[in-house]
Coordinates of C-alpha atoms and ligand atoms in Angstrom, one line a residue:
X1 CA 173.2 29.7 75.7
X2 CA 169.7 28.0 74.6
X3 CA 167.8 29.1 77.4
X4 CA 169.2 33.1 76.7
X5 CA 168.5 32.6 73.4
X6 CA 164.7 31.6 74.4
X7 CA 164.3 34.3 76.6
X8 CA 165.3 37.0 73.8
X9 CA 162.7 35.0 71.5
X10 CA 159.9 35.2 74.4
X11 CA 160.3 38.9 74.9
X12 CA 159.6 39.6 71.0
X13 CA 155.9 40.2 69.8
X14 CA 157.8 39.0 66.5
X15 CA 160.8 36.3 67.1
X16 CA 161.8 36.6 64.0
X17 CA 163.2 39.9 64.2
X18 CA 165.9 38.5 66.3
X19 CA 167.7 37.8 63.2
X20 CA 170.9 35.4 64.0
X21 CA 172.1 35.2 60.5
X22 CA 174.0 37.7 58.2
X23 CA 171.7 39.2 55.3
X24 CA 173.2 38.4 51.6
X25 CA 172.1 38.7 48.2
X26 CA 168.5 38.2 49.6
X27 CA 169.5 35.3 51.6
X28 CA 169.8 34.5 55.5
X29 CA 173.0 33.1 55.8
X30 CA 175.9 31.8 57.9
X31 CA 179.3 32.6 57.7
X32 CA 180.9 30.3 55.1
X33 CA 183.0 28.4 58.0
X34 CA 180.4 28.6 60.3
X35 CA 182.0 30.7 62.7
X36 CA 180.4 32.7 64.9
X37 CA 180.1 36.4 66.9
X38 CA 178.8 36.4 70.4
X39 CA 176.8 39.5 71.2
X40 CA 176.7 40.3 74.9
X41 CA 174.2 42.2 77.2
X42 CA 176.2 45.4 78.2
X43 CA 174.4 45.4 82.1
X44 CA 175.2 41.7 82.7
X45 CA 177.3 40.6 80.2
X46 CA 175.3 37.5 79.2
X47 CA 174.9 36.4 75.8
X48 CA 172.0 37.5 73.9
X49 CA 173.2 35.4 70.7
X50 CA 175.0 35.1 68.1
X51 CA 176.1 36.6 64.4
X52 CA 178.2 35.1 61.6
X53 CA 181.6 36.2 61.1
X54 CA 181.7 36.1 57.5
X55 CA 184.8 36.3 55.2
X56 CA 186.2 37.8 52.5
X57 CA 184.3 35.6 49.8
X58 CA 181.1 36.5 51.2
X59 CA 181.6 40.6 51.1
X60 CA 182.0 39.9 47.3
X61 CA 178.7 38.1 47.2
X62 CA 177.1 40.9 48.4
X63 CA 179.0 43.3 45.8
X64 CA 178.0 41.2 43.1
X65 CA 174.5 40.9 43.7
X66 CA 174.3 45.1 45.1
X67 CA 175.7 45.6 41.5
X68 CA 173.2 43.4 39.3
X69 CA 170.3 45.2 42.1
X70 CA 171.6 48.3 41.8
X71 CA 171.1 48.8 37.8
X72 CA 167.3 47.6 37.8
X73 CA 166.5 50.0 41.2
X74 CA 167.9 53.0 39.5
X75 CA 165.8 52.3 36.4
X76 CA 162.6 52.1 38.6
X77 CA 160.8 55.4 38.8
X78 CA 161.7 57.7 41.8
X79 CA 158.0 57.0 42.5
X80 CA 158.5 53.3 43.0
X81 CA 161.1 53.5 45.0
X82 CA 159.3 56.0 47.3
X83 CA 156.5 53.2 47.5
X84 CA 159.2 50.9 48.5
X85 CA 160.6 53.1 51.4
X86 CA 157.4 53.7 52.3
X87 CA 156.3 50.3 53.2
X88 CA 159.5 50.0 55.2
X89 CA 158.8 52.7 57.5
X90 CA 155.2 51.5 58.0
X91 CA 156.8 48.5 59.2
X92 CA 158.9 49.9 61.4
X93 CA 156.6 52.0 62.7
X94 CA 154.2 48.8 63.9
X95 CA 157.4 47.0 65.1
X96 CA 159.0 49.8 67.1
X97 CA 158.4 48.1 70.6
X98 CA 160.3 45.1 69.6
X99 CA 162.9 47.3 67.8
X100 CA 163.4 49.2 70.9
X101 CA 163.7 46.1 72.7
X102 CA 166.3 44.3 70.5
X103 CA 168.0 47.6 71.0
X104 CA 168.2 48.0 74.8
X105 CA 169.2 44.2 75.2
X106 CA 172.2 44.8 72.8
X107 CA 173.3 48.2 73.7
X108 CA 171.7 49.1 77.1
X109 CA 169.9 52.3 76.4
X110 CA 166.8 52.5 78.4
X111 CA 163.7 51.0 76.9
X112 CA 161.9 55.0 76.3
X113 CA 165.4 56.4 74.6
X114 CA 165.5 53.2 72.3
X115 CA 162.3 53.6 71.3
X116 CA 163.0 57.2 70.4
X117 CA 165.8 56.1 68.3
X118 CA 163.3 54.0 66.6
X119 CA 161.1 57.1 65.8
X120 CA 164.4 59.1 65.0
X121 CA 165.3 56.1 62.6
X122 CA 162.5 55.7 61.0
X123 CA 161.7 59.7 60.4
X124 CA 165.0 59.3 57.9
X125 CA 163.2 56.4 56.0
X126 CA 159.8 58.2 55.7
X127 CA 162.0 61.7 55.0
X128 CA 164.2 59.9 52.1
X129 CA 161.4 58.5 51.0
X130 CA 159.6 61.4 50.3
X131 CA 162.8 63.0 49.1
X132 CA 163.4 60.8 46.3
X133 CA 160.0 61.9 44.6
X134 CA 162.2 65.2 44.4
X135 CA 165.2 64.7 42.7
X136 CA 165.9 66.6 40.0
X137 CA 169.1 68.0 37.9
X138 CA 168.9 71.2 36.3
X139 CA 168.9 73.6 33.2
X140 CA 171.5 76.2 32.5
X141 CA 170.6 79.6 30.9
X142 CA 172.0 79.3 27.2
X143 CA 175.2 80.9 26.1
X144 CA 174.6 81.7 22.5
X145 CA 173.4 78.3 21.0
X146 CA 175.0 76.2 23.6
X147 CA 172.9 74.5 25.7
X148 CA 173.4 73.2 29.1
X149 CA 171.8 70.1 30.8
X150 CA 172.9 68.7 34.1
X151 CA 171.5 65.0 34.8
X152 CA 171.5 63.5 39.0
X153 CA 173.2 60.2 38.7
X154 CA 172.7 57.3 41.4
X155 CA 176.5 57.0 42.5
X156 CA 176.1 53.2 42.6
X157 CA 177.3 50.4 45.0
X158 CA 178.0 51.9 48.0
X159 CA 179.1 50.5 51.9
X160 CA 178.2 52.0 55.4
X161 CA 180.1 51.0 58.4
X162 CA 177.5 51.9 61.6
X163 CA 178.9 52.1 65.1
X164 CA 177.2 50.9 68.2
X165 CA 176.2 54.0 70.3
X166 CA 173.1 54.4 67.7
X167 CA 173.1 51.1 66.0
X168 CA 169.3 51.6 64.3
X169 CA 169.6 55.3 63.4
X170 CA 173.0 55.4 61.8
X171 CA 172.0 52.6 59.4
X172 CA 168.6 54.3 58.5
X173 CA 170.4 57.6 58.0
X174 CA 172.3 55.8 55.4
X175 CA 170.5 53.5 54.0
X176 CA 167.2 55.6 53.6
X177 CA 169.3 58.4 51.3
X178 CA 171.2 55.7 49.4
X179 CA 168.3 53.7 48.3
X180 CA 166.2 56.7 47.6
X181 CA 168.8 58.2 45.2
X182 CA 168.6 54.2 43.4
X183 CA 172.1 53.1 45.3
X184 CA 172.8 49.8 46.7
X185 CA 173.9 49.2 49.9
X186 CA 176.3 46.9 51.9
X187 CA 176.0 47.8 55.6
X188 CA 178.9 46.6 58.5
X189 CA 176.9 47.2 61.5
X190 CA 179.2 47.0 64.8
X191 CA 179.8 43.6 66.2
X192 CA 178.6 44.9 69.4
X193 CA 175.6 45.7 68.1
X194 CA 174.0 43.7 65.3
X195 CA 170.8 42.7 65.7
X196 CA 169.4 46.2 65.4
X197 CA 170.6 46.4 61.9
X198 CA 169.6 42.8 61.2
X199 CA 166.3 43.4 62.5
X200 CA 165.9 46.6 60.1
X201 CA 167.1 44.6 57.3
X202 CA 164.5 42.2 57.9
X203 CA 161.6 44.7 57.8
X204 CA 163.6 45.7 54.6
X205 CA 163.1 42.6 52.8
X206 CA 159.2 42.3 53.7
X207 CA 158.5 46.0 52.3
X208 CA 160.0 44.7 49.3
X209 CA 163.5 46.2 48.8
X210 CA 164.8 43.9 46.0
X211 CA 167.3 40.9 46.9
X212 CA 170.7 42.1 47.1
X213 CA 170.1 45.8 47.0
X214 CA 170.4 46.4 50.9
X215 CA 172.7 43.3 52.3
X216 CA 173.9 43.0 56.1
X217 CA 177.7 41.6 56.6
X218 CA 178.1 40.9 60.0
X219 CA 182.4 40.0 61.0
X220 CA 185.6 40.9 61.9
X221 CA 185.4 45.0 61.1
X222 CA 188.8 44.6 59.5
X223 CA 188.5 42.2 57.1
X224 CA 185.0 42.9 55.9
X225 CA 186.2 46.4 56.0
X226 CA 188.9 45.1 53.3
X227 CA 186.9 43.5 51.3
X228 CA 184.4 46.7 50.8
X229 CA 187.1 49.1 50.2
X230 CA 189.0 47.5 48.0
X231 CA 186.3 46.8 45.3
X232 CA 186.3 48.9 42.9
X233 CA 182.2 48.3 42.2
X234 CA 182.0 49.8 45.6
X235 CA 181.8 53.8 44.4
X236 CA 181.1 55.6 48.1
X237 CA 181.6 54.7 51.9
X238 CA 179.6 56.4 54.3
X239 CA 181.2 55.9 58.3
X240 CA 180.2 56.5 61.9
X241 CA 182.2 55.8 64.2
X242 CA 186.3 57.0 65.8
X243 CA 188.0 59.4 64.2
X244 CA 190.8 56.7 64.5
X245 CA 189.3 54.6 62.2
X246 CA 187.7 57.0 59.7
X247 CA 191.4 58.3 59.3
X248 CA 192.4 54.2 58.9
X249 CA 189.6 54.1 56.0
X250 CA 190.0 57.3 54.4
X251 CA 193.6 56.2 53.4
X252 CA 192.0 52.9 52.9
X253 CA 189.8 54.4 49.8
X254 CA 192.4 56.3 48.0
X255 CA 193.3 53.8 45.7
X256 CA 189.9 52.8 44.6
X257 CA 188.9 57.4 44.8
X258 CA 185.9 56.4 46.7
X259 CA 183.8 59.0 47.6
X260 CA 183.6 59.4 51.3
X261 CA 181.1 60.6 54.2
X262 CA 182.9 60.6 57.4
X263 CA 180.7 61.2 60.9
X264 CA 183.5 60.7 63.2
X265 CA 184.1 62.0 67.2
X266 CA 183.6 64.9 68.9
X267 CA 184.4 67.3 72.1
X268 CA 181.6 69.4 71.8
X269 CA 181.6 72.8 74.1
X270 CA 178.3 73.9 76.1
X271 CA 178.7 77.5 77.2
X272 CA 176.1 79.4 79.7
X273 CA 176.6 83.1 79.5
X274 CA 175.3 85.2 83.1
X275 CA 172.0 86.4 80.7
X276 CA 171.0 82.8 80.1
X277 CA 167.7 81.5 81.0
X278 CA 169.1 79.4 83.6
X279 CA 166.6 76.6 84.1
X280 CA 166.4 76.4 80.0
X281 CA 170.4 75.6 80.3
X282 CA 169.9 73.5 82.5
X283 CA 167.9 71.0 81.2
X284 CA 170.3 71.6 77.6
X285 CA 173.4 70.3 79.7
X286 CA 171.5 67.5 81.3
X287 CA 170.1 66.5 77.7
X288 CA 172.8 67.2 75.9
X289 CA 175.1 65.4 78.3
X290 CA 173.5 62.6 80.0
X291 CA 171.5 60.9 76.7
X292 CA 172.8 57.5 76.1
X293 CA 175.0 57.4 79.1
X294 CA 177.4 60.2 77.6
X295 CA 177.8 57.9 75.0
X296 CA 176.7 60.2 72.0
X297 CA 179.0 62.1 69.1
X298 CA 177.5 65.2 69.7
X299 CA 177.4 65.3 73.9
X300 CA 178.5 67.9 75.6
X301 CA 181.7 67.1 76.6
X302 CA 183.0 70.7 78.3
X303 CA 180.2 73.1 79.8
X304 CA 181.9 76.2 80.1
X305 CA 179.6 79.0 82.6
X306 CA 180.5 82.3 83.4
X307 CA 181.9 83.3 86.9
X308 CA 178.7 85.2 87.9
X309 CA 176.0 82.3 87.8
X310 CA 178.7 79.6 88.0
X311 CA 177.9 78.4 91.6
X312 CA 174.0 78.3 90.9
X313 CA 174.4 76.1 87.8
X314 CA 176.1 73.8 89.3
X315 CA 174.1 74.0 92.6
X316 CA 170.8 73.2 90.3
X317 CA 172.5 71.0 88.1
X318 CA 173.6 68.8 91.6
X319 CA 169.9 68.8 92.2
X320 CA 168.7 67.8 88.8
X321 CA 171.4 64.5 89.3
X322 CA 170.3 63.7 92.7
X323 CA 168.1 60.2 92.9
X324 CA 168.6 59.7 89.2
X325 CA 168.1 55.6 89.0
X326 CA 170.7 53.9 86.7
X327 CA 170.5 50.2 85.5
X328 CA 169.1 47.9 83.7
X329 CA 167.8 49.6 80.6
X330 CA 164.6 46.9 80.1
X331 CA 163.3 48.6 84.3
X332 CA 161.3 51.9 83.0
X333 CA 162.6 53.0 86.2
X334 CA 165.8 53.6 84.8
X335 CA 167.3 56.9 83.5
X336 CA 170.9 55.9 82.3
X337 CA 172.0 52.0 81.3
X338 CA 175.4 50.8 81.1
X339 CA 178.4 51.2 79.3
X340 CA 179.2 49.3 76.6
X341 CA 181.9 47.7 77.7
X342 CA 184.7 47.8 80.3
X343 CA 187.4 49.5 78.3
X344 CA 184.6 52.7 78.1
X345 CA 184.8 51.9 82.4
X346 CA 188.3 52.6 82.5
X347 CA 188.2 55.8 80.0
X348 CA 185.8 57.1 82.3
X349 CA 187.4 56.3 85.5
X350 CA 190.8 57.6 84.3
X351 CA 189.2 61.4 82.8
X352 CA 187.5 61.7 86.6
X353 CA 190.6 60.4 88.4
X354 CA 193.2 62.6 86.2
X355 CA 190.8 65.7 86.6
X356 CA 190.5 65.3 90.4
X357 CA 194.7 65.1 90.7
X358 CA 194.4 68.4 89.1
X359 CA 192.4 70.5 91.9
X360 CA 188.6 69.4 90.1
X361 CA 186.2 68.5 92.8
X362 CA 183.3 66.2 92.3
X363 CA 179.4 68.0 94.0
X364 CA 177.1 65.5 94.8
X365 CA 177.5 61.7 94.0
X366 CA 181.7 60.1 94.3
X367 CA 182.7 58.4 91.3
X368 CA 180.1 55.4 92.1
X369 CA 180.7 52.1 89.5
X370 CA 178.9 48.5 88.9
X371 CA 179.8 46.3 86.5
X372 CA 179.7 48.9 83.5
X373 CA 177.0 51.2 85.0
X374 CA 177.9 54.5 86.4
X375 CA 176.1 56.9 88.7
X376 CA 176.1 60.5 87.2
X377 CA 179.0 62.8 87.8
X378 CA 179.8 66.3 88.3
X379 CA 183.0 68.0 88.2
X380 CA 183.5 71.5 89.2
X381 CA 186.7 73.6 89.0
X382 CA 188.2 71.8 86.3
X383 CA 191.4 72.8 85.2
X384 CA 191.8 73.2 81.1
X385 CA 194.6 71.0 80.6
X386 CA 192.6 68.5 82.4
X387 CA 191.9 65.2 80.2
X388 CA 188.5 65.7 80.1
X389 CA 188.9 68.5 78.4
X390 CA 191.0 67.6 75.2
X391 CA 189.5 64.1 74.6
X392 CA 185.9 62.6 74.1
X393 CA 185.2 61.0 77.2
X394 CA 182.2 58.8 76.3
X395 CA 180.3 58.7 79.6
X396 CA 178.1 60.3 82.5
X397 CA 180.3 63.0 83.6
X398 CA 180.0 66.6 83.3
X399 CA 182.9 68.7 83.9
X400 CA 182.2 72.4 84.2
X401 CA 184.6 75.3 83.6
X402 CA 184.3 78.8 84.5
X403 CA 185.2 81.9 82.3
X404 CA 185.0 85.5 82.2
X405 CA 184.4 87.0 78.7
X406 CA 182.9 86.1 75.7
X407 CA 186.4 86.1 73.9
X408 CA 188.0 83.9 76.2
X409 CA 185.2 81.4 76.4
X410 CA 185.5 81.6 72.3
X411 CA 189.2 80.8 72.1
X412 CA 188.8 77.4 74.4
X413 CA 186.0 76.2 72.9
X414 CA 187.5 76.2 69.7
X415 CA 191.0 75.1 71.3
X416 CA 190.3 71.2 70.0
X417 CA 190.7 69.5 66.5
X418 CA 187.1 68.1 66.5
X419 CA 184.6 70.3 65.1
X420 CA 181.3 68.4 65.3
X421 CA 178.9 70.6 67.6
X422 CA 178.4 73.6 70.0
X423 CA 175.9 75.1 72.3
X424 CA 175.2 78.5 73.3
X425 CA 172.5 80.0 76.5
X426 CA 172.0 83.2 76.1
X427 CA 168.7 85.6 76.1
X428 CA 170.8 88.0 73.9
X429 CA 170.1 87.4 70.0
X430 CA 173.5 89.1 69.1
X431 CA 175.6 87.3 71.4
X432 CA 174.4 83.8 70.4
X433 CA 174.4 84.7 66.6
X434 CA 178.0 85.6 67.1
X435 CA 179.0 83.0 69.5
X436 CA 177.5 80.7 66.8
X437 CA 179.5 81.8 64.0
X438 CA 182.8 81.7 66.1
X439 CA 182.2 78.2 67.0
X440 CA 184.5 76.0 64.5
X441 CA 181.9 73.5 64.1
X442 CA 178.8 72.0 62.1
X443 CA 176.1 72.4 64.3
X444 CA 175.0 74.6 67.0
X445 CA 172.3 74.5 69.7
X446 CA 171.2 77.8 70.7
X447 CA 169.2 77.8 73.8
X448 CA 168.5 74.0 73.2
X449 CA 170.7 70.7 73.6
X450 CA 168.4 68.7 71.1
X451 CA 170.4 69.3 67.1
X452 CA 168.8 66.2 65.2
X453 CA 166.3 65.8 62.9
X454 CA 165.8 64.1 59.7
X455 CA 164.9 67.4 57.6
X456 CA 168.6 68.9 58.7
X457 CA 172.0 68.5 57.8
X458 CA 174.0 66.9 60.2
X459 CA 177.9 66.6 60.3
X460 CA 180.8 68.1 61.8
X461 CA 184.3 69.6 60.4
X462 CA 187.6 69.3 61.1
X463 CA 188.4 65.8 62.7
X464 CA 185.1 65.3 62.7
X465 CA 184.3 63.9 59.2
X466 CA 183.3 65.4 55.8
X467 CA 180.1 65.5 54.5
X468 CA 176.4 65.7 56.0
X469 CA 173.4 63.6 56.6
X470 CA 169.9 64.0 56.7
X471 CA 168.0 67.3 55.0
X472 CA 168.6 67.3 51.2
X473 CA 172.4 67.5 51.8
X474 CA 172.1 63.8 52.8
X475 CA 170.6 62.3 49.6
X476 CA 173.4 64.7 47.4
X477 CA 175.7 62.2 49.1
X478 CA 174.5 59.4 46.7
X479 CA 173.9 61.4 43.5
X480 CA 177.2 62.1 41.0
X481 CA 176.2 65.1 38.5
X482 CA 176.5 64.8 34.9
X483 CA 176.9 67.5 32.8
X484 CA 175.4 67.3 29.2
X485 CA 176.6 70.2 26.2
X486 CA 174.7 70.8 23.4
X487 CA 175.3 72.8 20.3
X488 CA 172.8 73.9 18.4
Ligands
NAP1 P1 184.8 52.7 66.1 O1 185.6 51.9 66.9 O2 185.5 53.6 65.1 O3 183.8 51.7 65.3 C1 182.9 52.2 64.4 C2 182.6 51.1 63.3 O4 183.9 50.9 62.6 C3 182.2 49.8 63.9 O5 181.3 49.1 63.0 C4 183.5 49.0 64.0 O6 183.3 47.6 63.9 C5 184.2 49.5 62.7 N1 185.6 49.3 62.6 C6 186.5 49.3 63.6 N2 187.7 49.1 63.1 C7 187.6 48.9 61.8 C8 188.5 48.6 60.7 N3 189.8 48.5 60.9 N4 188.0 48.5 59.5 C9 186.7 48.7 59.2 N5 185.8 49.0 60.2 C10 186.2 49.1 61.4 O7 183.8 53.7 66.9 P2 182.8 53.3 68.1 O8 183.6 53.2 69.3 O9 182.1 52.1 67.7 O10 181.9 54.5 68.0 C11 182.1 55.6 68.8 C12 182.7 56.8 68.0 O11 181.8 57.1 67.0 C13 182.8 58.0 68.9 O12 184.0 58.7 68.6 C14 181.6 58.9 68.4 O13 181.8 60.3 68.6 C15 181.5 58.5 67.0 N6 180.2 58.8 66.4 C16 180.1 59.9 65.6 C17 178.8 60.2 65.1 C18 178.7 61.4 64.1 O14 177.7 61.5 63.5 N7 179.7 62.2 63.9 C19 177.7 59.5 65.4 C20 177.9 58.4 66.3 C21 179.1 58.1 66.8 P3 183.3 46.7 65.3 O15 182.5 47.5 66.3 O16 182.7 45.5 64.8 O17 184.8 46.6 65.7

């Protein structure tokens, strides 16, 4: 393991943002038995390092100190704390190549689509930060001589769980708002995925966020999980990750009334209507779809196109695919890494196999797999009760659907329990305003398959999680209101 360990090291223009120790109170630790996580490589499966599987006694550490860090933060001036933020995003900013690097060797994104999760992480930091010079509560209008004030409140300790498909960004888009509304922190980033967070947490701690306030607990999900949800000093959770599991930790935080934000999966719809700017849609579904590896909440995971320009989407969309290089994420060669591991394989193999038994057929490329990587696929004529169509499938595969009218195409896109995001193409302003309002969702693309950005809220409804992050909905998230009467 050494010589991997080196090589990680030798890549770095900073080693010591490969960070193999959990982040606690301020301190670099191990895990109090000295056990340890392996993290693997998703293309080759080699090991990249290690992480400390802390227990129970160490989540309370970091609740201890998050609660003594907490009360001095939220007494610093909003100002201060901007400063604070501010620093960290510099430093991300001038570390973003080995960032993007840590990333791609613990997740397998290319190299070019880590580093724009850099940029997309950081933007939340900078954006928070800038935020938090902002918050205000408000004045009512009197009512005879009452008088009514009503204060923003930090909500406190609170916990993110971070899954692996975005491992920089989902921290930052939790972290940044909770700090900047004078919260602490206690992040469980994926074991899968660690060192990004660690890394992040290290630039932390040299722009000067206090000891304690912002603490990485890397372990078994379960019991760390435990120990955060539990506590009642822990006030508010915010999740990415399974609906599954959000579910699991929703009931989890009902005896402690925790407040919740809940990012959770998806089975977003893509629909091209005949008056679409084809080559526009085109380049949405390849975007929209292919980013990550299919591995993204918000992918499209049914394209629905109307009969009448049906065959020439698919023809272009075929040509679009053809001679796109998969692989290693480090060659810049590369357009889609791996998986991230062999059970998301099998999830993909079985929604292609189950759609072809039901009449789909694949244009261009067969189901082509090594090791976890997986050559593009396209699947026309697939049926609706199809797999594909009623469960995220978390990989490169496209299945298209063909309808007739604008109602029918309505009824199956909303025909899922996930609500998290739809696209429309369509040159016709009325139709994709209404189309947008039918959709049972949180966010729409119209004309684009790009929805994310720092400045706007992001979240979905229905199985798909409460609550919103980024814009100035994100930063409510961490605020409690307090409403002050006074008689005159
Ligand atoms: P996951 O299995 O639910 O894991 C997410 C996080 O929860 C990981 O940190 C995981 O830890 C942790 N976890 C698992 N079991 C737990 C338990 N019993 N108690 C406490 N924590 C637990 O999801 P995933 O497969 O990593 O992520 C993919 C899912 O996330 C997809 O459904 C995707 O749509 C969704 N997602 C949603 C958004 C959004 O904004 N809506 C964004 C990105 C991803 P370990 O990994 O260490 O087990």
């Amino acid at each position: 393991m050494k010589l991997v360990l080196e090589c990680v090291s030798q890549m770095l223009n900073d080693p010591k943002l490969f960070c193999q120790k959990a982040y606690i109170s301020g301190e670099w630790v191990d895990a109090s038995d000295d056990q340890v996580i392996l993290v693997n490589n998703p293309f080759d499966e080699s090991i990249i390092g290690s992480v400390p599987a802390c227990k129970a006694i160490q989540v309370n550490d970091a609740i201890e100190s998050a609660q003594s860090a907490q009360q001095d933060w939220a007494r610093m001036s909003s100002i201060a704390r901007s400063d604070v933020l501010a620093a960290w995003y510099e430093l991300i900013c001038q570390n973003q190549d080995d960032l993007a690097r840590i990333m791609t060797l613990e997740q397998g994104k290319p190299l070019h689509e880590a580093l724009s999760e850099i940029h997309y992480a950081a933007s939340f930091v900078r954006w928070y930060g800038e935020e938090a010079r902002r918050l205000s509560g408000h004045v009512m209008q009197p009512d005879g001589d009452h008088r009514v004030v009503v204060l923003k409140e930090a909500v406190g300790v609170t916990a993110a769980i971070t899954p692996w498909n975005f491992p920089s960004a989902m921290v930052t888009r939790k972290v940044a708002p909770a700090l900047a509304a004078g919260c602490a922190m206690i992040v469980k980033p994926s074991e899968l995925t660690p060192f990004s967070a660690l890394a992040l947490a290290a630039l932390a701690e040299r722009a000067g966020v206090p000891p304690g306030l912002f603490s990485v607990v890397t372990g078994d999900a379960r019991e760390i999980g435990e120990g955060l949800l539990k506590s009642s000093i822990v006030r508010k959770l915010s999740f990415t990750g399974s609906t599954a599991i959000g579910k699991y930790l929703m009931a989890q935080s009902a005896d402690t009334v925790k407040r919740l934000t809940l990012e959770l999966g998806g089975n977003a719809p893509l629909v091209v209507f005949n008056d679409a700017d084809l080559d526009v849609a085109v380049d949405g579904i390849i975007a929209s779809k292919f980013r990550n590896a299919g591995q993204t909440c918000v992918c499209t995971n049914r394209a629905y196109v109307q009969s009448e320009v049906y065959d020439e989407v698919c023809l272009k969309i075929a040509k679009k695919l053809e001679g796109i290089i998969v692989g290693n994420g480090l060659d810049p060669a590369v357009a889609i890494g791996p998986l991230i591991n062999d059970m998301a394989v099998s999830k993909v193999k079985s929604h292609v196999e189950d759609a072809l038994s039901r009449g789909a057929r694949i244009v261009g490329d067969e189901l082509t797999i090594n090791g976890r990587v997986i050559l593009p696929v396209l699947l026309a004529d697939v049926p609706s009760d199809a797999l594909i169509a009623t469960e995220e499938t978390f990989g490169p595969v496209l299945p298209l659907f063909r309808f007739e009218t604008e109602q029918e195409v309505i009824q199956l896109a909303n025909a899922t329990p996930f609500g998290l995001a739809g696209y429309v193409f369509s040159r016709d302003v009325s139709r994709a305003w209404r189309v947008s309002e039918a959709f049972e969702c949180g966010m729409v693309g119209i004309n684009t398959g790009a929805i994310s950005m720092a400045s706007a809220p992001f979240g979905g409804i229905k199985h798909s999680g409460l609550g919103r992050e980024g814009g100035s909905a994100g930063i409510e998230e961490y605020l409690e209101m307090k409403t002050l009467h006074f008689h005159l």
